[in-house]
Tab-separated table of C-alpha atoms and ligand atoms in Angstrom:
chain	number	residue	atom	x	y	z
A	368	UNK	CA	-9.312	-4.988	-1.675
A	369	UNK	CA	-7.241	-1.892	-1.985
A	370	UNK	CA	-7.508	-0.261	-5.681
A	371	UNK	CA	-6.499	3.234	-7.070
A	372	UNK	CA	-7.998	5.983	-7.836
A	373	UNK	CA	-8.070	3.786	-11.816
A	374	UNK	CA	-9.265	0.816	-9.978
A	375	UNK	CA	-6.069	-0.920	-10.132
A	376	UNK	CA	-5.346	-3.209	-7.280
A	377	UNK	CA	-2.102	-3.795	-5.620
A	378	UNK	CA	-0.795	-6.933	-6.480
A	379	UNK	CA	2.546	-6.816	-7.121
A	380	UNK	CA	5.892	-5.724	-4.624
A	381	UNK	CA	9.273	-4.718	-6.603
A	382	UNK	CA	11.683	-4.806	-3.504
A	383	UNK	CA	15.333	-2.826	-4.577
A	384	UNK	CA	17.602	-4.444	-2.177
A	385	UNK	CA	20.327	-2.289	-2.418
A	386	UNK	CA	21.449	0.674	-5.680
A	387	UNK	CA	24.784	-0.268	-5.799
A	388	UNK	CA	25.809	-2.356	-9.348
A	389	UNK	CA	28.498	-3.833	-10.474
A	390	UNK	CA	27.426	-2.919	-14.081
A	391	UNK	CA	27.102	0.389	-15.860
A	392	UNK	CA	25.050	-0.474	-18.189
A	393	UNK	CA	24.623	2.515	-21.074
A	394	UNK	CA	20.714	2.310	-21.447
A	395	UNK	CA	20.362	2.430	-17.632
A	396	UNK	CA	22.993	4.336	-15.429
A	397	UNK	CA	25.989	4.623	-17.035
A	398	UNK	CA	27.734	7.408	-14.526
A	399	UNK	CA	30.809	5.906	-13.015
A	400	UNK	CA	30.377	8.547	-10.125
A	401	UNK	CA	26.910	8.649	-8.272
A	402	UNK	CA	25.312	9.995	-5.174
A	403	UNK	CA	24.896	6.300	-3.604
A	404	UNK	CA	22.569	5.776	-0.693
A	405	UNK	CA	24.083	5.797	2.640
A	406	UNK	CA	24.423	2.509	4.212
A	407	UNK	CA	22.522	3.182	7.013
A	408	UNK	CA	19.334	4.291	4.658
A	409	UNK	CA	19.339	1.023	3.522
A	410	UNK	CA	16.333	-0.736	4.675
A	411	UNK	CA	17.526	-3.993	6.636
A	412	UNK	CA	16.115	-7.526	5.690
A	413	UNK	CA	13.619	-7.375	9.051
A	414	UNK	CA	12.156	-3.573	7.554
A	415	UNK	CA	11.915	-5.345	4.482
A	416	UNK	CA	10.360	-8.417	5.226
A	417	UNK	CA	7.799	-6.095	7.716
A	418	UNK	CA	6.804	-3.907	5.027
A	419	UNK	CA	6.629	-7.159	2.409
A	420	UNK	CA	4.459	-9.035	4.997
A	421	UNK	CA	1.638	-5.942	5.291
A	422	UNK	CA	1.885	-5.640	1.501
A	423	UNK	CA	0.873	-8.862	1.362
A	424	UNK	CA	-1.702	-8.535	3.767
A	425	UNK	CA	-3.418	-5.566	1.441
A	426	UNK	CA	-3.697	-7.990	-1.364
A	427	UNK	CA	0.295	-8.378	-3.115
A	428	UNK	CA	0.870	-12.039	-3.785
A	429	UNK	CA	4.152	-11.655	-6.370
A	430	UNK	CA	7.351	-10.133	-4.940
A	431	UNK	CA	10.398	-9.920	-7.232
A	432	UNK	CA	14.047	-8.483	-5.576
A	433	UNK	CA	15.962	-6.357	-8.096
A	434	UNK	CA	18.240	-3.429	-7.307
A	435	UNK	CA	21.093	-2.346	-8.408
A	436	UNK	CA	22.443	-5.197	-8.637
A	437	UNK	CA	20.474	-7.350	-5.669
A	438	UNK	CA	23.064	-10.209	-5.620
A	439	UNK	CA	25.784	-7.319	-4.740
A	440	UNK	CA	23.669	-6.949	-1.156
A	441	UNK	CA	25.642	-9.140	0.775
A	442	UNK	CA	24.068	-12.515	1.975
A	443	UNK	CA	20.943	-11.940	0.505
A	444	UNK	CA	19.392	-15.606	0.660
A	445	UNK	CA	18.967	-14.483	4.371
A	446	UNK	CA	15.938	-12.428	3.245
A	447	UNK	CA	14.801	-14.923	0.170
A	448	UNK	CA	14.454	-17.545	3.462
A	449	UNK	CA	12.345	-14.760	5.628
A	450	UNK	CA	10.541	-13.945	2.435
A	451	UNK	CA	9.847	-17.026	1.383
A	452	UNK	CA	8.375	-17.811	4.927
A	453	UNK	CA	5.711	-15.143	4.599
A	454	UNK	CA	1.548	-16.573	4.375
A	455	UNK	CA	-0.006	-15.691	1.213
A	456	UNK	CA	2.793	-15.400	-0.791
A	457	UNK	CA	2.524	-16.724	-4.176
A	458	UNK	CA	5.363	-16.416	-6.090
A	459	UNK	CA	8.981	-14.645	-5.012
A	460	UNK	CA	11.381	-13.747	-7.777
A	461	UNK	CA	14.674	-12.299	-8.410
A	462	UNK	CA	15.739	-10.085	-11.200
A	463	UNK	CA	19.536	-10.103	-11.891
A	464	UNK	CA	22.536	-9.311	-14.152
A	465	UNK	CA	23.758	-12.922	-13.390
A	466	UNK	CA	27.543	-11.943	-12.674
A	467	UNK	CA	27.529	-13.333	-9.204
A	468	UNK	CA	24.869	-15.792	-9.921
A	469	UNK	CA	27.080	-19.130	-10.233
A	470	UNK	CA	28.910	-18.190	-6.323
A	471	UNK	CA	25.064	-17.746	-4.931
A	472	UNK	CA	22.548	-19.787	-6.090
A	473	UNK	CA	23.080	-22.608	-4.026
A	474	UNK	CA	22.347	-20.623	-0.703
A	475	UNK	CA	19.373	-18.733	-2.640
A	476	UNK	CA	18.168	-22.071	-4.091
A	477	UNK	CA	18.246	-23.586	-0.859
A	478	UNK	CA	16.612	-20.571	1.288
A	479	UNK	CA	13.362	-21.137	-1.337
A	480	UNK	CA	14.103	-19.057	-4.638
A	481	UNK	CA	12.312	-20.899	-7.015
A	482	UNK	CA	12.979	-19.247	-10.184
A	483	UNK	CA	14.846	-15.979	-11.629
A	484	UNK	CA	15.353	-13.587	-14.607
A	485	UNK	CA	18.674	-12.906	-15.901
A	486	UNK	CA	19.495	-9.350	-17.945
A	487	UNK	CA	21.310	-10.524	-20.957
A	488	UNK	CA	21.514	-8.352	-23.712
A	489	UNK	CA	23.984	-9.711	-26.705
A	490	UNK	CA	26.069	-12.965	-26.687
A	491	UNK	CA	28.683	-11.306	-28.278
A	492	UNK	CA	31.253	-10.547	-25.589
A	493	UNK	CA	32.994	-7.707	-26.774
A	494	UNK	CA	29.523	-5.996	-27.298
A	495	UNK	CA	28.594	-7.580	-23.858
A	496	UNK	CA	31.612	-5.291	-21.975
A	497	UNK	CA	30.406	-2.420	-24.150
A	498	UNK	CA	26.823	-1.812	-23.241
A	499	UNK	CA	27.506	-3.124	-19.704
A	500	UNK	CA	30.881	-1.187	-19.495
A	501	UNK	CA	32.069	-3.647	-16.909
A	502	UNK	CA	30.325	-6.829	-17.889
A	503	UNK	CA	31.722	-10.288	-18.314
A	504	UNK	CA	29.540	-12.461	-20.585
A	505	UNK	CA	31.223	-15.709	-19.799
A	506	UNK	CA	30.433	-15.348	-16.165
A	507	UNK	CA	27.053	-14.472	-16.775
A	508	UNK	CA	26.429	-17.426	-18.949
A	509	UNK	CA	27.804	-19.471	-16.206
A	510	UNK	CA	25.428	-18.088	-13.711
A	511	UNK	CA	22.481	-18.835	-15.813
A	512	UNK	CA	23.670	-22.605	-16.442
A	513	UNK	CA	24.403	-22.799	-12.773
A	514	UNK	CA	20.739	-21.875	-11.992
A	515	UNK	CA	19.438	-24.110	-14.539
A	516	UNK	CA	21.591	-26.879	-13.056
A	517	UNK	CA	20.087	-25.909	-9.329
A	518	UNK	CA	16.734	-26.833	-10.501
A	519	UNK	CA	15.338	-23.087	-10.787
A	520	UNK	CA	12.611	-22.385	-13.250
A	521	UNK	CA	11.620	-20.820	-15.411
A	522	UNK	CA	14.752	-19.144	-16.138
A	523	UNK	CA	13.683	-15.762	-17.800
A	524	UNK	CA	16.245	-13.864	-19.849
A	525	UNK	CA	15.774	-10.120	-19.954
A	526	UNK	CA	17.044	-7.939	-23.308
A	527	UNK	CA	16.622	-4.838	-23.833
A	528	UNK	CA	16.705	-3.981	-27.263
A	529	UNK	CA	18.519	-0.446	-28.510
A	530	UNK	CA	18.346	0.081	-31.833
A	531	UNK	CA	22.026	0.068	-33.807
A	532	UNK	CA	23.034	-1.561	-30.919
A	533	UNK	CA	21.934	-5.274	-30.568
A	534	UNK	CA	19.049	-5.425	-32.546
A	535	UNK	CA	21.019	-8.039	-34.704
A	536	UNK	CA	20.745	-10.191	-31.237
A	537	UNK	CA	17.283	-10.736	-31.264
A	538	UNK	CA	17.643	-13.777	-33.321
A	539	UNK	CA	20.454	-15.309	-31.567
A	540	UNK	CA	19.006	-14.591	-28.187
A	541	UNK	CA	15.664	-16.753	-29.509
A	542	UNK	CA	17.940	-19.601	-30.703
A	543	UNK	CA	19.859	-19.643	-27.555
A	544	UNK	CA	16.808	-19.696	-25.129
A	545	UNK	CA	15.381	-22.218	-27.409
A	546	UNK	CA	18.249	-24.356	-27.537
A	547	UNK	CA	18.870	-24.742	-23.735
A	548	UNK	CA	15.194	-24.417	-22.594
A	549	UNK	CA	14.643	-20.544	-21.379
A	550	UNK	CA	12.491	-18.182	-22.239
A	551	UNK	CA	13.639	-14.619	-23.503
A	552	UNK	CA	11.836	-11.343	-22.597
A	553	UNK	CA	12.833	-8.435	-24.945
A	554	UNK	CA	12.021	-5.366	-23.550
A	555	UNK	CA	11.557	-2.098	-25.797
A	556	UNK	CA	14.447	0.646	-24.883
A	557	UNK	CA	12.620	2.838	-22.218
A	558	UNK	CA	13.066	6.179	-20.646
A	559	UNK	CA	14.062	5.457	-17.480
A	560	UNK	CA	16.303	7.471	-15.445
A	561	UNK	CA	17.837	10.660	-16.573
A	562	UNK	CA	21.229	9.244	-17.208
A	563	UNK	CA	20.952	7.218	-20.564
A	564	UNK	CA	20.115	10.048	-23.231
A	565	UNK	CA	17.148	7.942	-24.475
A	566	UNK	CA	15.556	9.145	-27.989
A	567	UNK	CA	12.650	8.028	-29.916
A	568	UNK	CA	15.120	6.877	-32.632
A	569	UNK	CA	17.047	4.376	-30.420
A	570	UNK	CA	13.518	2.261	-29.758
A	571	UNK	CA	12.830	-1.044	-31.662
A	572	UNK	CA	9.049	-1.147	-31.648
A	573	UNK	CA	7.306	-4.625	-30.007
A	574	UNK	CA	5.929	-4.887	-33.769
A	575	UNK	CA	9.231	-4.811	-35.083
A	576	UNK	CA	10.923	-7.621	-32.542
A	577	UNK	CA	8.079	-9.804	-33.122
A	578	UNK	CA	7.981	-9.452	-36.793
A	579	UNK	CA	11.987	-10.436	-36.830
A	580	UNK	CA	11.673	-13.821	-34.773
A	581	UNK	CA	8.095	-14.706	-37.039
A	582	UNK	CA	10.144	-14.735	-39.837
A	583	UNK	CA	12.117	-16.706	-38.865
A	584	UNK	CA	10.105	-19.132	-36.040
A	585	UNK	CA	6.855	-18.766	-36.432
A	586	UNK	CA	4.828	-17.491	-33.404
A	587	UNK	CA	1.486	-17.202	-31.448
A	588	UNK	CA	0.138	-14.585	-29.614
A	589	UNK	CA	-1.067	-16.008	-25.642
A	590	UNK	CA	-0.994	-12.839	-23.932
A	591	UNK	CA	-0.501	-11.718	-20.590
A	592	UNK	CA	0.350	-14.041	-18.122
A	593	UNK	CA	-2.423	-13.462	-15.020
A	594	UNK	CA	-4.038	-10.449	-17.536
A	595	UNK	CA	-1.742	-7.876	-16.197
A	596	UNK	CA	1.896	-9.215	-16.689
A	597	UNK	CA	4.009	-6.112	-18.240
A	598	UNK	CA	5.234	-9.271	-21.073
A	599	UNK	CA	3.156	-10.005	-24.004
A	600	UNK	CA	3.813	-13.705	-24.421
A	601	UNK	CA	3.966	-15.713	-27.869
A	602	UNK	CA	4.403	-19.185	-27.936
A	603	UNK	CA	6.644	-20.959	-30.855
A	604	UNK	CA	4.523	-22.861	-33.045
A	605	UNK	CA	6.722	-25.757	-33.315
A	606	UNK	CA	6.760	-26.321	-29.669
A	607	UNK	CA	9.776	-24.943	-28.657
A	608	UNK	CA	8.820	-22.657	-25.645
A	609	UNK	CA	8.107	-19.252	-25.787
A	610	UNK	CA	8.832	-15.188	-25.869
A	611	UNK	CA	7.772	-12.241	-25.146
A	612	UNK	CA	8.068	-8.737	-25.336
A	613	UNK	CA	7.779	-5.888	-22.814
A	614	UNK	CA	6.646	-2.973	-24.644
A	615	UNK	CA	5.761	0.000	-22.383
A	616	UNK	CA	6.717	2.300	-24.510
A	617	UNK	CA	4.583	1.750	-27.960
A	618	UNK	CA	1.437	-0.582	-26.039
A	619	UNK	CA	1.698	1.257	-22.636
A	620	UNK	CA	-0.090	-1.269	-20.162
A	621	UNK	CA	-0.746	1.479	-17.601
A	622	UNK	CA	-4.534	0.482	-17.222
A	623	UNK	CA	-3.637	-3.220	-15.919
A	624	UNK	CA	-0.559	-1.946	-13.900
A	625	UNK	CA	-0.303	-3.615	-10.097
A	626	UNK	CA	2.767	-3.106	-9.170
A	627	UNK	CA	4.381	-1.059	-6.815
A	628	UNK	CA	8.097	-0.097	-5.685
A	629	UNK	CA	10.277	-0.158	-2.479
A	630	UNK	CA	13.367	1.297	-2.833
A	631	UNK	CA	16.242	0.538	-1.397
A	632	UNK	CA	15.792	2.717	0.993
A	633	UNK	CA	12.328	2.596	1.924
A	634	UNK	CA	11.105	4.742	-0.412
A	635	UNK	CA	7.111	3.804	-1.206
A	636	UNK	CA	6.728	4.724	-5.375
A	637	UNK	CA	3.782	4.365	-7.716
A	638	UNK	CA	5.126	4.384	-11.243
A	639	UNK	CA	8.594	3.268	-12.688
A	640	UNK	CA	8.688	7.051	-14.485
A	641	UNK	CA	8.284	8.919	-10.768
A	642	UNK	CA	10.033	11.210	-9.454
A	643	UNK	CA	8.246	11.092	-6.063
A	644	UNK	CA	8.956	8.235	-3.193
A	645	UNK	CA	6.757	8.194	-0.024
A	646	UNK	CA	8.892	7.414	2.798
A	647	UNK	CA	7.579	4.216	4.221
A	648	UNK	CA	11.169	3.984	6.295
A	649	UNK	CA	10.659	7.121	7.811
A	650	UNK	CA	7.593	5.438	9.195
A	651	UNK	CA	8.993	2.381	10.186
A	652	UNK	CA	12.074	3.945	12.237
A	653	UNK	CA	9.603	6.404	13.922
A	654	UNK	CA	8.099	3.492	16.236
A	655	UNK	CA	4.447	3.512	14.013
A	656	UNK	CA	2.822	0.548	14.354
A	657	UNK	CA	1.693	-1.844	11.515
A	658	UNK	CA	-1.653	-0.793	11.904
A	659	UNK	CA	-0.088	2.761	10.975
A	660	UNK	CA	1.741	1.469	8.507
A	661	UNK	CA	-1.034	-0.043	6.548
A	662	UNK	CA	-3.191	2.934	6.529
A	663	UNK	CA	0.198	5.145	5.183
A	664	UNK	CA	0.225	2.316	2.273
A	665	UNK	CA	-3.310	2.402	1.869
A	666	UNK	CA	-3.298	6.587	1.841
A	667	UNK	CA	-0.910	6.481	-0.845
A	668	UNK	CA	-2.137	3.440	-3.046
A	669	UNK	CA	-5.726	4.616	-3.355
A	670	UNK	CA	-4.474	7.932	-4.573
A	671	UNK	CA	-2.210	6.613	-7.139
A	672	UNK	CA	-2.903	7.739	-10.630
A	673	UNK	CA	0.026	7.224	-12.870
A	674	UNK	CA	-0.735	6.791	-16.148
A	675	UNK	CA	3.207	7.984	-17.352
A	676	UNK	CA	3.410	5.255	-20.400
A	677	UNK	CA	-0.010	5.902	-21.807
A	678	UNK	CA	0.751	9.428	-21.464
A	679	UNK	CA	4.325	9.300	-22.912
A	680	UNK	CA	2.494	7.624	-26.060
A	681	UNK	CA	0.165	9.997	-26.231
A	682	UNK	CA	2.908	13.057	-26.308
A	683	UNK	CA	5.023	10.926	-28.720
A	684	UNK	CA	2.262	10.876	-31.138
A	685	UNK	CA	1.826	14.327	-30.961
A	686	UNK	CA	5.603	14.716	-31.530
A	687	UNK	CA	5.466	16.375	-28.267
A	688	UNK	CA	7.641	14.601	-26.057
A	689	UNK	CA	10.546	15.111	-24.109
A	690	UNK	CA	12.147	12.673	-22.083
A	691	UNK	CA	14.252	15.451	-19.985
A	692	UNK	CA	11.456	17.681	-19.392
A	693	UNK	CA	10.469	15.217	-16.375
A	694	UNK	CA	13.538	14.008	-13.544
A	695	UNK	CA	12.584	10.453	-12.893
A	696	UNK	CA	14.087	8.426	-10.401
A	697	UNK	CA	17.166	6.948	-11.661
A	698	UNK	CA	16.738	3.186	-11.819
A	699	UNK	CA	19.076	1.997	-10.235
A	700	UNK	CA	17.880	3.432	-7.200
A	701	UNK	CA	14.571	2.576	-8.060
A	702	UNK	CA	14.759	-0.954	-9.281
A	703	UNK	CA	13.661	-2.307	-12.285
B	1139	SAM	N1	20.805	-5.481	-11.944
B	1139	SAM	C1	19.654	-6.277	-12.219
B	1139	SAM	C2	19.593	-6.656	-13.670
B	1139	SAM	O1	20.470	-6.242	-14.433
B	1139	SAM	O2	18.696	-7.383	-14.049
B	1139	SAM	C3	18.329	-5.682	-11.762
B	1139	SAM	C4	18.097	-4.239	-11.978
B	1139	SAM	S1	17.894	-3.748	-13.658
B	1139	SAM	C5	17.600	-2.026	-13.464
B	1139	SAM	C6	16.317	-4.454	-14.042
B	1139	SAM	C7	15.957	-4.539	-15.489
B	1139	SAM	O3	15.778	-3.253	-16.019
B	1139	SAM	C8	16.986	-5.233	-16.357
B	1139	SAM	O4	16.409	-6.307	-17.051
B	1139	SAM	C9	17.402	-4.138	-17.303
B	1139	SAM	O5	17.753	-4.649	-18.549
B	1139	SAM	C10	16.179	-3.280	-17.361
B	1139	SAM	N2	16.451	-1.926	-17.851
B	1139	SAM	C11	17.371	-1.074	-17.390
B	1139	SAM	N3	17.366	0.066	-18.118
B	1139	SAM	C12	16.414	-0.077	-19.055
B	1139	SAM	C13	15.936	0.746	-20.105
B	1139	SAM	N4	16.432	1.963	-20.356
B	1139	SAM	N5	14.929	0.277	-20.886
B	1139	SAM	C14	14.413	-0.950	-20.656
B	1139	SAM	N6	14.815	-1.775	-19.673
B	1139	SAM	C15	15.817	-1.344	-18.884
């Protein structure tokens, strides 16, 4: 099995599929003007599905596609149907802001995407356009029904919480996902990128988001799905499905972290905070074999040691942190 220098296997593939979004959303990358990747950089679905196939082979057994915007990468239920092809795979996911989610899921349904997380932040659509800046709630809720109604599932909502912002959405995010059968993930304001001007004060605290939707539907605690899921899952009490919250910011899950990065163009990267990609493409277009490929992985995996949550906390604590002094990769290249 190939573990880190913390022990930490690789289990986990986050595959950007393109950094191009039709969104600009304010906690993420809200520049209209960026340094996009060149086309040609972009890996293509056969580098993509080689490098996804030895991951595999070194122990991965979750992929999920995000971006960007992944459904933006044009016919991209070509590479769910090589993905979804590959031995050992267990479970192959797609992370996305929905917009183009009603056109697609047919073809991505039908090429063997079995289930997919939507980013949905507020239903109020005038707050929708503002934190996206280009958003259109109506077509997003659409794209989530029209997944529902292709038989996907679960169908995972992602919200990131900002305080001042939509923290009054927390409850009607829970009684929509309740009402129609999905399950929300609210995940704590983070650091990411260098474009969003994160501060301590805009972060609703895991505590706090669960203490809201207790209140008010009563909740209990089931943990981790698989030990090492970045969620912590609750379960309704009355039955009615569950929530979670990803909170890498106050309960850093560093220690059980398994996951590691591809952007989207073939950059190899250890942490979600890095500002460091190995270039696995570089490898690829060079002629290396797999065999060569493998070992570059391995090289890079068994000297990973991030640790940049636990250490943020740590620093935070101390009233010692700040989020500028380190350039991170913005996430939209990245992938979240
Ligand atoms: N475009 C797709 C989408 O919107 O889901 C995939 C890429 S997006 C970067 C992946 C996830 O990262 C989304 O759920 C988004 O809400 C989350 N995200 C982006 N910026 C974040 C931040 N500053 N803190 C926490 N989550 C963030």
């Amino acid at each position: 099995m190939l573990a880190d220098a913390f022990n930490r296997p690789v289990k986990d593939l986050r595959i950007s599929v393109t950094d191009r979004c039709n969104f600009r959303c304010t906690y993420c990358m809200p520049l209209d003007e960026y340094e996009w990747i060149n086309k040609k950089e972009i890996l293509t679905f056969e580098e993509i599905t080689r490098i996804a196939k030895l991951f595999i082979e070194r122990g991965v057994e979750k992929i999920r596609l995000t971006g960007g915007e992944p459904l933006v990468r044009q016919d991209l239920h070509l590479l769910i149907a090589k993905l979804a092809n590959l031995e050992g795979l267990k479970d192959l996911c797609l992370t996305t802001n929905g917009a183009l989610l009603a056109n697609q899921v047919g073809a991505l349904a039908g090429a063997g995407l079995k289930r997919v997380n939507v980013s949905i932040d507020t239903l109020d659509g005038d707050k929708f356009k503002r934190m996206t800046k280009r958003g259109d709630l109506d077509k997003v809720l659409e794209g989530i029904f029209a997944a529902q109604a292709a038989g996907l599932a679960p169908i995972k909502l992602n919200a990131v919480v900002e305080r001042g912002v939509n923290d009054d959405d927390i409850l009607p995010l829970v009684e929509f996902s309740r009402a129609n059968g999905f399950a929300t993930r609210f995940i704590e304001y983070m650091d990411v990128g260098n474009s969003n001007n994160w501060t301590s004060a805009k972060l609703v605290a895991k505590k706090q988001i669960i203490e809201t939707i207790h209140s008010r539907y009563p909740l209990r605690e089931v943990g981790r799905d698989q030990g090492s899921a970045p969620s912590v899952d609750f379960e309704f009490i009355d039955g009615q499905g569950d929530v979670g919250v990803i909170a890498s910011v106050t309960e850093p899950f560093c220690s059980s972290c398994t996951r590691a990065r591809i952007t989207a163009d073939g950059k190899f990267v250890t942490c979600l905070f890095s500002d460091v990609g190995h270039d696995l493409k570089a490898k690829l277009r060079s002629g290396a074999s797999d065999e060569e490929i493998a070992d570059f992985i391995a090289k890079i995996w068994s000297a990973r040691a991030d640790r940049y949550s636990a250490d943020r906390l740590a620093a935070l604590n101390s009233s010692n942190y700040d989020p500028k002094s380190h350039k991170k990769i913005e996430m939209i290249s990245l992938g979240g």
